[in-house]
PDB file of C-alpha atoms in Angstrom:
ATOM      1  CA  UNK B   1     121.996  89.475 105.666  1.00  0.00           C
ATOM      2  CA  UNK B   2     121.666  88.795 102.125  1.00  0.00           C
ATOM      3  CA  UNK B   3     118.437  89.814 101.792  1.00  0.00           C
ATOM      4  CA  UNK B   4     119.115  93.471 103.559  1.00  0.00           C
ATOM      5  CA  UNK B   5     122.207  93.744 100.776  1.00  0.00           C
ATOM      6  CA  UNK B   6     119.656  93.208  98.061  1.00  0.00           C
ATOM      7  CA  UNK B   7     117.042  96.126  99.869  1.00  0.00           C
ATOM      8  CA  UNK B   8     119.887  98.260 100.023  1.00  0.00           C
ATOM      9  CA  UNK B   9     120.858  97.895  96.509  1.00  0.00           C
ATOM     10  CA  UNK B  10     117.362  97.949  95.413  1.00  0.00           C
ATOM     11  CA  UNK B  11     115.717 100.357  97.476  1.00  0.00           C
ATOM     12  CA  UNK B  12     117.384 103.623  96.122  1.00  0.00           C
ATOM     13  CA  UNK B  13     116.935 102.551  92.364  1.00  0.00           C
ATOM     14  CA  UNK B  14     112.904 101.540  93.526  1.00  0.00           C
ATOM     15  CA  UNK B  15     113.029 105.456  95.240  1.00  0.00           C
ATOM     16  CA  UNK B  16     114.753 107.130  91.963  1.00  0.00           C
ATOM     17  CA  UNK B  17     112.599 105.760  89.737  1.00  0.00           C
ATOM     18  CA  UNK B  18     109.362 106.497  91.149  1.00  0.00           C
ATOM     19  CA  UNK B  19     110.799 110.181  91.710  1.00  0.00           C
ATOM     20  CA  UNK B  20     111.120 110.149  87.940  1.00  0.00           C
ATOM     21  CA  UNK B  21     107.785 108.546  86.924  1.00  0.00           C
ATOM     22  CA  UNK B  22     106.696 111.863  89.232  1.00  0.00           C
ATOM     23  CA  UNK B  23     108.231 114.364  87.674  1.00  0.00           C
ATOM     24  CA  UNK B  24     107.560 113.025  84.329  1.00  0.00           C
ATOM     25  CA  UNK B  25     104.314 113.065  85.306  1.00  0.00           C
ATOM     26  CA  UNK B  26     103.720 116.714  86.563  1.00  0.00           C
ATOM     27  CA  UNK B  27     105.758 118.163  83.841  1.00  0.00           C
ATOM     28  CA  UNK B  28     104.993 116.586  80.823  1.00  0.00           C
ATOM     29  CA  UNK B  29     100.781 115.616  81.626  1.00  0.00           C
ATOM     30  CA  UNK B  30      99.296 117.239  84.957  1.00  0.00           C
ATOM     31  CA  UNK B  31     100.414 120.717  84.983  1.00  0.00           C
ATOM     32  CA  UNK B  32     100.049 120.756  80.583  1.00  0.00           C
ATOM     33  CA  UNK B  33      96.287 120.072  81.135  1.00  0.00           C
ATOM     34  CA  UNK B  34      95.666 122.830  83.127  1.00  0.00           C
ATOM     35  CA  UNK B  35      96.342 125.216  80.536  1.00  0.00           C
ATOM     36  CA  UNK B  36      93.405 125.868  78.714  1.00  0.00           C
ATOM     37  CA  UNK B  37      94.730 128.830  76.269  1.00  0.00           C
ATOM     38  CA  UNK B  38      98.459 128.841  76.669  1.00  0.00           C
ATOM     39  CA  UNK B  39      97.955 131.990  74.494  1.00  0.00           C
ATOM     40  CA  UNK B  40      96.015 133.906  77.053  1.00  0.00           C
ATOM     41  CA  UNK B  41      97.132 132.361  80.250  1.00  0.00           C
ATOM     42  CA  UNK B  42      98.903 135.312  82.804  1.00  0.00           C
ATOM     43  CA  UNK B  43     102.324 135.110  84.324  1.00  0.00           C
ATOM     44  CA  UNK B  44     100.742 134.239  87.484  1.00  0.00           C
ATOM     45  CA  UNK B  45      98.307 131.689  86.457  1.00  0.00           C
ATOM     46  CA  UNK B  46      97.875 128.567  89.056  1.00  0.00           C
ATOM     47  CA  UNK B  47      99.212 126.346  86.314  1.00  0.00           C
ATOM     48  CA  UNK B  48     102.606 127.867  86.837  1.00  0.00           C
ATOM     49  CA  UNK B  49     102.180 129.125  90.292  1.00  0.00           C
ATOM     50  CA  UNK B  50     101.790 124.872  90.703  1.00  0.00           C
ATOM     51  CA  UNK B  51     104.812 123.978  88.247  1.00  0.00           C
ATOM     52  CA  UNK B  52     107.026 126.295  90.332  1.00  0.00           C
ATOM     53  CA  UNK B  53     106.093 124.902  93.416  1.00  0.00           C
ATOM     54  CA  UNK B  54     106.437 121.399  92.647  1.00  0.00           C
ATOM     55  CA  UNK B  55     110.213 122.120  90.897  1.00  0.00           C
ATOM     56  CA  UNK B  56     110.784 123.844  94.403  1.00  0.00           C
ATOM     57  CA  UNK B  57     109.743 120.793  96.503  1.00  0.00           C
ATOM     58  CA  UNK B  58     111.319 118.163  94.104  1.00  0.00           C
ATOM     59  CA  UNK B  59     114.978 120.156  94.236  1.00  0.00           C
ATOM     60  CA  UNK B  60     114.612 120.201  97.488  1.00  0.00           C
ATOM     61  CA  UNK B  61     114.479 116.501  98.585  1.00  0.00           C
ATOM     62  CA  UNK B  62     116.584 115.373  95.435  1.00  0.00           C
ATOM     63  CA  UNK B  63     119.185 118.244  96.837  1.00  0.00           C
ATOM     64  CA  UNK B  64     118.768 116.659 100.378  1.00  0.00           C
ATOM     65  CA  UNK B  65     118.859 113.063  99.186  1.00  0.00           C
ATOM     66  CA  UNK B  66     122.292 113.658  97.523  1.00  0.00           C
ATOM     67  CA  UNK B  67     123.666 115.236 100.599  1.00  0.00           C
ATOM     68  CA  UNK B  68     122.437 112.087 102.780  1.00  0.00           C
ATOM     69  CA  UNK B  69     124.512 110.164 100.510  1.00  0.00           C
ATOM     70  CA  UNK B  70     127.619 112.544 100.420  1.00  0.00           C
ATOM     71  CA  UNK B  71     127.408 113.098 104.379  1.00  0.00           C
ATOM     72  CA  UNK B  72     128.203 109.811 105.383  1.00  0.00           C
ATOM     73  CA  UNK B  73     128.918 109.688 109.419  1.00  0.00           C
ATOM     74  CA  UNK B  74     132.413 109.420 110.568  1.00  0.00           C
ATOM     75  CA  UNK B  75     133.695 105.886 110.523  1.00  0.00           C
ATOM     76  CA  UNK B  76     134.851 105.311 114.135  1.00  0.00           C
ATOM     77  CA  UNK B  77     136.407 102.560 113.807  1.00  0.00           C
ATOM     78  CA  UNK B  78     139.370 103.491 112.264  1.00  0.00           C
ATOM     79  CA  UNK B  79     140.175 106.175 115.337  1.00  0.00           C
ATOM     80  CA  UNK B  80     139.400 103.582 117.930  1.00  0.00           C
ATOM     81  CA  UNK B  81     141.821 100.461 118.923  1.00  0.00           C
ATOM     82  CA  UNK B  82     139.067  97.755 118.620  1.00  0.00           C
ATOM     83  CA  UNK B  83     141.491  94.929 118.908  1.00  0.00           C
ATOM     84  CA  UNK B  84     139.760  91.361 118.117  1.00  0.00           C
ATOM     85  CA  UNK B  85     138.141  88.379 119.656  1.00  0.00           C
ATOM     86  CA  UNK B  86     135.595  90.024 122.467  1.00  0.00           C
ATOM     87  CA  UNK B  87     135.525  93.876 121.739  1.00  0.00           C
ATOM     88  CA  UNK B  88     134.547  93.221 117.980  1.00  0.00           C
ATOM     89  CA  UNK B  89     131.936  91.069 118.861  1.00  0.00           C
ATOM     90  CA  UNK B  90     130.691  93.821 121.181  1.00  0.00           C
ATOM     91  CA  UNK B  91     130.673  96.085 118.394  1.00  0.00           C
ATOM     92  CA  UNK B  92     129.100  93.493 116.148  1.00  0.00           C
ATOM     93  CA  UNK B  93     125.808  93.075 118.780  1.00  0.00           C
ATOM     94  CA  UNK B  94     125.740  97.075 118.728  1.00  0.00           C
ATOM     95  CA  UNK B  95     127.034  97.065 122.656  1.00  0.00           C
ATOM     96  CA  UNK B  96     129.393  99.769 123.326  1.00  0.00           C
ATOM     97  CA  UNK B  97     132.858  98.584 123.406  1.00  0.00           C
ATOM     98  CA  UNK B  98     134.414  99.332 127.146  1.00  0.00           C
ATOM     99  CA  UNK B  99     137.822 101.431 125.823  1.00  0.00           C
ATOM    100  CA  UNK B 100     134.933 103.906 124.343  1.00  0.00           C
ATOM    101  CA  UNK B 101     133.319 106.970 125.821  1.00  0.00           C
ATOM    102  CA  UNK B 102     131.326 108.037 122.713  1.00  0.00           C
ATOM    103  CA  UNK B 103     127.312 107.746 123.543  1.00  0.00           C
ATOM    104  CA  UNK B 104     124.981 105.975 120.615  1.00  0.00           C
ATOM    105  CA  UNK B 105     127.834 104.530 118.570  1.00  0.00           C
ATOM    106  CA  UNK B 106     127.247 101.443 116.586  1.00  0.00           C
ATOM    107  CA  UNK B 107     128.529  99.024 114.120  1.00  0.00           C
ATOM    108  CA  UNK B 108     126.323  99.125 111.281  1.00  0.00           C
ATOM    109  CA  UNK B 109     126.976  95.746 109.711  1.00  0.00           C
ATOM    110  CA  UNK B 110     125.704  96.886 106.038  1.00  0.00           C
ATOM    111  CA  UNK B 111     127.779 100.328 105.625  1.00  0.00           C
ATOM    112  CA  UNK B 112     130.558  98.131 108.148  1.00  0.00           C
ATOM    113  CA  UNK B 113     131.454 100.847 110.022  1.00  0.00           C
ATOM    114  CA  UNK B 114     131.332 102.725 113.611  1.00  0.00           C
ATOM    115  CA  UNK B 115     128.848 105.634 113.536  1.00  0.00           C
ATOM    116  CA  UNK B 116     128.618 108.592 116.383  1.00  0.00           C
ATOM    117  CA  UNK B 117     125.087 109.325 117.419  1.00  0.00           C
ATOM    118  CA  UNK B 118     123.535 106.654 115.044  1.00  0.00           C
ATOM    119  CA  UNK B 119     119.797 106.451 114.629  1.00  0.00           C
ATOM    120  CA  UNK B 120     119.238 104.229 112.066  1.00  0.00           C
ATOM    121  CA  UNK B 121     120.052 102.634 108.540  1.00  0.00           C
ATOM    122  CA  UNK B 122     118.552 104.299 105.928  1.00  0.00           C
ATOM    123  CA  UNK B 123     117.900 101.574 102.571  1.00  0.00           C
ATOM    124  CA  UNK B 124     116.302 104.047 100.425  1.00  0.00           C
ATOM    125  CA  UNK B 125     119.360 106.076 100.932  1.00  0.00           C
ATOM    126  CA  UNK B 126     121.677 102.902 101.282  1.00  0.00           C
ATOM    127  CA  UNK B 127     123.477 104.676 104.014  1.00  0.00           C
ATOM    128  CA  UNK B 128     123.460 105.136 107.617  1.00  0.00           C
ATOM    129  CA  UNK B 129     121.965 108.259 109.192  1.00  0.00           C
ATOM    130  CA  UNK B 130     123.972 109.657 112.295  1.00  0.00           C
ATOM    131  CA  UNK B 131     125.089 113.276 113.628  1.00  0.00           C
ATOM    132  CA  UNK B 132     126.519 114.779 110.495  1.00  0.00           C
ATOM    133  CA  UNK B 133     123.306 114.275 107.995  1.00  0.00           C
ATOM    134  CA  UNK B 134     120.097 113.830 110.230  1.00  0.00           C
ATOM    135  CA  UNK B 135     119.389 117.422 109.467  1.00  0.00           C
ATOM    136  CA  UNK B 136     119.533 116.803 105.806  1.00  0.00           C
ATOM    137  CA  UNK B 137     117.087 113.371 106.091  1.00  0.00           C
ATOM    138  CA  UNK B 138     114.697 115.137 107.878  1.00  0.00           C
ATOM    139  CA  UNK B 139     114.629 117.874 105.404  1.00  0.00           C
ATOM    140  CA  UNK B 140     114.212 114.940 103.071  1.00  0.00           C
ATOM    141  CA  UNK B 141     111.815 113.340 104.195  1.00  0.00           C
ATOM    142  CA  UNK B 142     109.689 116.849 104.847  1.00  0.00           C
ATOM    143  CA  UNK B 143     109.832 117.750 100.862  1.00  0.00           C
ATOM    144  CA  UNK B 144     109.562 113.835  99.668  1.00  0.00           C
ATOM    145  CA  UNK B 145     106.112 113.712 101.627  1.00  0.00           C
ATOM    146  CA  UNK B 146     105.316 117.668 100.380  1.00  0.00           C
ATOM    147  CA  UNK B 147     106.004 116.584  96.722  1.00  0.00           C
ATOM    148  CA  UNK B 148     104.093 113.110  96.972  1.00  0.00           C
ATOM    149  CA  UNK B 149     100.931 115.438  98.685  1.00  0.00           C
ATOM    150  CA  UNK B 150     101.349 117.884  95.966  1.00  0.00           C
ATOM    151  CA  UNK B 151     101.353 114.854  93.193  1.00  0.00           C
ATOM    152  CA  UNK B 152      98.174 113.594  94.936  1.00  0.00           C
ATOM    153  CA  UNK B 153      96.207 116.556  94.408  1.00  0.00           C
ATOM    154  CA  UNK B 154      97.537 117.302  90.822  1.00  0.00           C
ATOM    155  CA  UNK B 155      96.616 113.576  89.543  1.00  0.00           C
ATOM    156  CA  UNK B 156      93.008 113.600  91.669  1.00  0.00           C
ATOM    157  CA  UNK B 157      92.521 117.154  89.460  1.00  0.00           C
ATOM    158  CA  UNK B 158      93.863 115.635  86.285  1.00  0.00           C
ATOM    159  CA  UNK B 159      91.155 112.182  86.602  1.00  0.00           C
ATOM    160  CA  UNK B 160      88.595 114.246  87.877  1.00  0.00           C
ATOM    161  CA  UNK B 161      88.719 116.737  84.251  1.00  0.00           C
ATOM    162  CA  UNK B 162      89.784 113.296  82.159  1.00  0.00           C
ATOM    163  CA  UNK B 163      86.936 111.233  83.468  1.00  0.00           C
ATOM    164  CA  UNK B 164      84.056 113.725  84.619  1.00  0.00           C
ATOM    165  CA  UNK B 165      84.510 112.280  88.311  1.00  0.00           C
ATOM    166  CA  UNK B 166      84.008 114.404  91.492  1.00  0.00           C
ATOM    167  CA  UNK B 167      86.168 114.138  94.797  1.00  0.00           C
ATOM    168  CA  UNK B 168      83.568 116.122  96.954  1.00  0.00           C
ATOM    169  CA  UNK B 169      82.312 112.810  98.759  1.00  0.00           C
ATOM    170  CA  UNK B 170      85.379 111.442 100.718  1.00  0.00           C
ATOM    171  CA  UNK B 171      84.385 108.314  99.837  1.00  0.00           C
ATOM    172  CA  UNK B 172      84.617 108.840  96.093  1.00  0.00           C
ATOM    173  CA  UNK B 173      88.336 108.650  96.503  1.00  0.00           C
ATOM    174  CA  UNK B 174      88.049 105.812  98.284  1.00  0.00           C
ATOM    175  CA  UNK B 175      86.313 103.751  96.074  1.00  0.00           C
ATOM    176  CA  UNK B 176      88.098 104.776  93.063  1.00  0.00           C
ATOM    177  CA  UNK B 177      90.503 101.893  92.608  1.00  0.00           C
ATOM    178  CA  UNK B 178      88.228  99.151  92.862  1.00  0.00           C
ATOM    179  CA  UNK B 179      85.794 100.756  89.800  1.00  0.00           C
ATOM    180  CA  UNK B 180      88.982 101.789  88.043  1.00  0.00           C
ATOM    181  CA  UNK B 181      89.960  97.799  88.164  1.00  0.00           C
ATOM    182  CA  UNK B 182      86.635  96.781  87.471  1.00  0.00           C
ATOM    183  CA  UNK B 183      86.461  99.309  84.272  1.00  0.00           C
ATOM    184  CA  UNK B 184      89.942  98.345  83.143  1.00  0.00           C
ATOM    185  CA  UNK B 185      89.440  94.787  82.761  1.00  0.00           C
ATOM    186  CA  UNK B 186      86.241  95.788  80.760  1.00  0.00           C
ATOM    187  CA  UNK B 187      87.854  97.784  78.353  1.00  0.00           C
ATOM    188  CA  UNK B 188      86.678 101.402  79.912  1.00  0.00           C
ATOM    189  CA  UNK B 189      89.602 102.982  80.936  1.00  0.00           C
ATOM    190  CA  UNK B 190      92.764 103.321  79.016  1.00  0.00           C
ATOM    191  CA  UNK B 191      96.064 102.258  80.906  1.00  0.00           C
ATOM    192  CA  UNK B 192      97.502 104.970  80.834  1.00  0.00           C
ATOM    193  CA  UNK B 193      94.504 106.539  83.620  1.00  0.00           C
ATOM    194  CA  UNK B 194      94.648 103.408  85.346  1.00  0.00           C
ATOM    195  CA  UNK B 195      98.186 103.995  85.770  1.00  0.00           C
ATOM    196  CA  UNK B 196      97.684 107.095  87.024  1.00  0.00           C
ATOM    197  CA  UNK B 197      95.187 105.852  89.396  1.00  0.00           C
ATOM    198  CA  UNK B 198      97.438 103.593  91.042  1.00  0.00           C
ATOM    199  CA  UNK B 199     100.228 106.376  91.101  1.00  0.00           C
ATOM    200  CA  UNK B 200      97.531 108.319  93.299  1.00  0.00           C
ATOM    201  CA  UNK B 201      97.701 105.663  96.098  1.00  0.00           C
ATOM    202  CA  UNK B 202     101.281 105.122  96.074  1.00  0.00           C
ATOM    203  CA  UNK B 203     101.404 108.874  96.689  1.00  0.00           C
ATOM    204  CA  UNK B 204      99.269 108.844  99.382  1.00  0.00           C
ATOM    205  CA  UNK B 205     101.085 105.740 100.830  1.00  0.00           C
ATOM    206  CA  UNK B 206     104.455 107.795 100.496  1.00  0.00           C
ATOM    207  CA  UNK B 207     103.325 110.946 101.344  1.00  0.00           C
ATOM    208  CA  UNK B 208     102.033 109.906 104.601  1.00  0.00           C
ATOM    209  CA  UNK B 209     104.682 107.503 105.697  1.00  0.00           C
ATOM    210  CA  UNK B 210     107.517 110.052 105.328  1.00  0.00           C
ATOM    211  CA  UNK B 211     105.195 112.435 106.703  1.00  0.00           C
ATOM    212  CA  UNK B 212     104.860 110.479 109.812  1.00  0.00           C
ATOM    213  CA  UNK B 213     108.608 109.400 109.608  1.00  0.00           C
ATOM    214  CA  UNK B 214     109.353 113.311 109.823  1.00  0.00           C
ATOM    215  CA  UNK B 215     107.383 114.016 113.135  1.00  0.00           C
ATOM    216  CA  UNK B 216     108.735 111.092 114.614  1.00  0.00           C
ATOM    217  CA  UNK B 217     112.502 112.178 114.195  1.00  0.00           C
ATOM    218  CA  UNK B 218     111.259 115.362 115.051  1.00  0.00           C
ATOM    219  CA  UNK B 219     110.217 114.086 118.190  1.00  0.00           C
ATOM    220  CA  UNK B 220     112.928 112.161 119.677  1.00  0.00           C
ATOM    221  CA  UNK B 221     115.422 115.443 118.666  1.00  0.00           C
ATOM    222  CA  UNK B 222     113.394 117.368 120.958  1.00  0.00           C
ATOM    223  CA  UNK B 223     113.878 115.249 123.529  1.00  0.00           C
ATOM    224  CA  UNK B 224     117.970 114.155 122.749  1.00  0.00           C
ATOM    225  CA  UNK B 225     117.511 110.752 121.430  1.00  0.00           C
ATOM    226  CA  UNK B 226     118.114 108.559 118.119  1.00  0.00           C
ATOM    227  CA  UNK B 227     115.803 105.658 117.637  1.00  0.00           C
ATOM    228  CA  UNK B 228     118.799 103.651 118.668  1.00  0.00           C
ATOM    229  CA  UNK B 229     119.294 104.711 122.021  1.00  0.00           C
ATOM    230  CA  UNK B 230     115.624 104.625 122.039  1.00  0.00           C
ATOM    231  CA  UNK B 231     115.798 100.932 120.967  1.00  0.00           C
ATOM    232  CA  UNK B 232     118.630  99.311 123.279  1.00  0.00           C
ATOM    233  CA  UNK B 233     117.069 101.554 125.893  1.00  0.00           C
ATOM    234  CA  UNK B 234     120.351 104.093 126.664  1.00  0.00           C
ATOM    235  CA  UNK B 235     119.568 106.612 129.066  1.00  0.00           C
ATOM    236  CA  UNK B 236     120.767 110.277 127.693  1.00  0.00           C
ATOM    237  CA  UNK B 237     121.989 113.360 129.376  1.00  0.00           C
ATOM    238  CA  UNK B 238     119.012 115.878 130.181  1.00  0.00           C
ATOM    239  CA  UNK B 239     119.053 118.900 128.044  1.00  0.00           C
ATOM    240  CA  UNK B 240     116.594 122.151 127.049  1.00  0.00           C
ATOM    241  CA  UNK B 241     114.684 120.926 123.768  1.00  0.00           C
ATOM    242  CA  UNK B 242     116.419 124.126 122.351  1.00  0.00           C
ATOM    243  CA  UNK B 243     119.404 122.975 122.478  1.00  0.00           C
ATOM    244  CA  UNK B 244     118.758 119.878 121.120  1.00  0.00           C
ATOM    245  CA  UNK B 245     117.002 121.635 118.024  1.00  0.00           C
ATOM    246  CA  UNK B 246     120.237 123.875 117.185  1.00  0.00           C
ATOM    247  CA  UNK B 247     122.538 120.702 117.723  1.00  0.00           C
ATOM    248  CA  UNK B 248     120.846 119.205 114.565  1.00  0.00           C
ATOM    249  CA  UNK B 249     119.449 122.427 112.513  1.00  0.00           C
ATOM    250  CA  UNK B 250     121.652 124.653 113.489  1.00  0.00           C
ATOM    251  CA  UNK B 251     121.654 128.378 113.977  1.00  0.00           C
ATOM    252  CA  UNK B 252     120.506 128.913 110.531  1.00  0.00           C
ATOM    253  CA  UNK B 253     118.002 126.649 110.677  1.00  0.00           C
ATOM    254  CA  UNK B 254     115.804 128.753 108.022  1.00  0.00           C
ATOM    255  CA  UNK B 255     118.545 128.758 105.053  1.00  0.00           C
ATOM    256  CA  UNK B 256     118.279 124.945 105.531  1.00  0.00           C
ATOM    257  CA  UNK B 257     114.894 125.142 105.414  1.00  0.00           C
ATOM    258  CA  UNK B 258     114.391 126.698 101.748  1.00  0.00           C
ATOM    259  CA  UNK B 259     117.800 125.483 100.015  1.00  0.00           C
ATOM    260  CA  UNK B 260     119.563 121.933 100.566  1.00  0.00           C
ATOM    261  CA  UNK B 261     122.601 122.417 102.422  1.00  0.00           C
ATOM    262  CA  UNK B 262     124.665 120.870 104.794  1.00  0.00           C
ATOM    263  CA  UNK B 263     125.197 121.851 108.386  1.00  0.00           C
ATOM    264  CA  UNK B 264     128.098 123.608 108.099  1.00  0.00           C
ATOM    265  CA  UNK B 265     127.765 125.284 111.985  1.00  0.00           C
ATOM    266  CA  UNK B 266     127.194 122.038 113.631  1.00  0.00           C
ATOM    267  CA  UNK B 267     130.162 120.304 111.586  1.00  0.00           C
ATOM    268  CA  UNK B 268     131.967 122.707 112.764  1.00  0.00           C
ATOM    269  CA  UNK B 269     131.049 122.410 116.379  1.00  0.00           C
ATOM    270  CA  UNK B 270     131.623 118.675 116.519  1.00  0.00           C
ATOM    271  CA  UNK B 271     135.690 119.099 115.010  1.00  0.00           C
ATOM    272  CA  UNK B 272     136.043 121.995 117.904  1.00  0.00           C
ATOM    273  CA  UNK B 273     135.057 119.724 120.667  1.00  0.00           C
ATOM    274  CA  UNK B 274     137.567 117.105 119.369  1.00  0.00           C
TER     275      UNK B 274
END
């Protein structure tokens, strides 16, 4: 338990810094070399075509992170007359407590509190992810793996012009980081590249694991579930995947889509039907 205390502590600073090493990154190194004549460059010159885009994705899942936080689920708990003894320790093992009739809730030991609908416990958020910001996580995890994709391809551009390298052979890409290692300890490549050689790969890593993360989520939303219910094998009522989409985006699902904000219609759904 200790240990998980320490991830959660750890994990958001580990997430905020890299998201800063980024953007320090693309602003201030990638998207600077790819003006050649700042004097002569047009308005809509890929250079800034690229530097808006990546300030759109990075707002985006910094804007979504932030509401993760903010949009803690509801602590049951403090509605629900656990008692002691048995019942607590039934919350405690994550088994439904019998005076309860809410589906998926769980006592997550780390935020200690009962969450409605919860999937899972997010450490790179340090908070739990349940009915009222799964919409938001998604959305962060869409534009976190966007933004690390769009890093990728900005750094692979910057060391291909910095050291005269070529990406058309997939395997050039490859077998970059063992010749960058092997050139670094011989004095042929400055730290600085070498840094941003390894930033490549962590990209990648990131990119494709939120990536991957998203689609999942996606997944069990279309058919009702949390990875929860998935886990202590709950069975859940059969409904159209439609429904099951607006429960979580919402009727506005676009606005979400292109600007951070939080569910308002489904918020407002879940105090009616209390």
């Amino acid at each position: 338990m200790l240990v998980l205390r320490l991830l959660n502590v750890v994990a958001p600073a580990y997430f905020l810094c890299i998201s800063l090493v980024t953007f320090v990154l693309q602003i201030f190194v990638f998207i600077p070399s790819m003006f050649r004549d700042p004097s002569t460059t047009p308005l809509f010159s890929p250079a800034l075509l690229h530097g808006a885009l990546f300030l759109f994705l990075s707002a985006n899942a910094l804007g979504n992170y932030v509401l993760v936080i903010q949009n803690s689920p509801e602590d049951l708990g403090k509605d629900l007359n656990l008692g002691k003894g048995a019942e607590v320790a039934d919350w405690l093992d994550g088994i439904r407590s019998p005076g309860s009739a809410l589906p998926g809730t769980h006592f997550c030991r780390l935020c200690a509190r009962v969450t409605q609908r919860h999937d899972h416990h997010c450490f790179f958020t340090g908070n739990c992810i349940g009915s009222r910001n799964m919409r938001n996580f998604i959305m962060f995890c869409l534009y976190t793996s966007l933004a690390c994709l769009d890093s990728l391809v900005a750094g692979m551009a910057y060391i291909s012009a910095t050291l005269s390298m070529s990406f058309a052979d997939p395997l050039a890409f490859l077998t970059l980081l063992p010749h960058s290692i092997s050139q670094f300890f011989s004095g042929a490549l400055l730290s600085s590249e070498m840094f941003v050689i390894l930033m490549l790969y962590l990209w990648l890593g990131i990119g494709l694991a939120c990536a991957g993360f998203c689609c999942h989520q996606l997944l069990l939303i279309l058919r009702g579930q949390t990875r929860y219910q998935v886990r202590k094998g709950m069975v859940v009522r059969a409904r159209p995947w439609k429904e099951n989409l607006q429960e979580v985006f919402g009727k506005k699902w676009l606005l979400g889509l292109l600007i951070p904000v939080q569910n308002v219609e489904s918020s407002y759904r879940r105090q009616k039907e209390k």
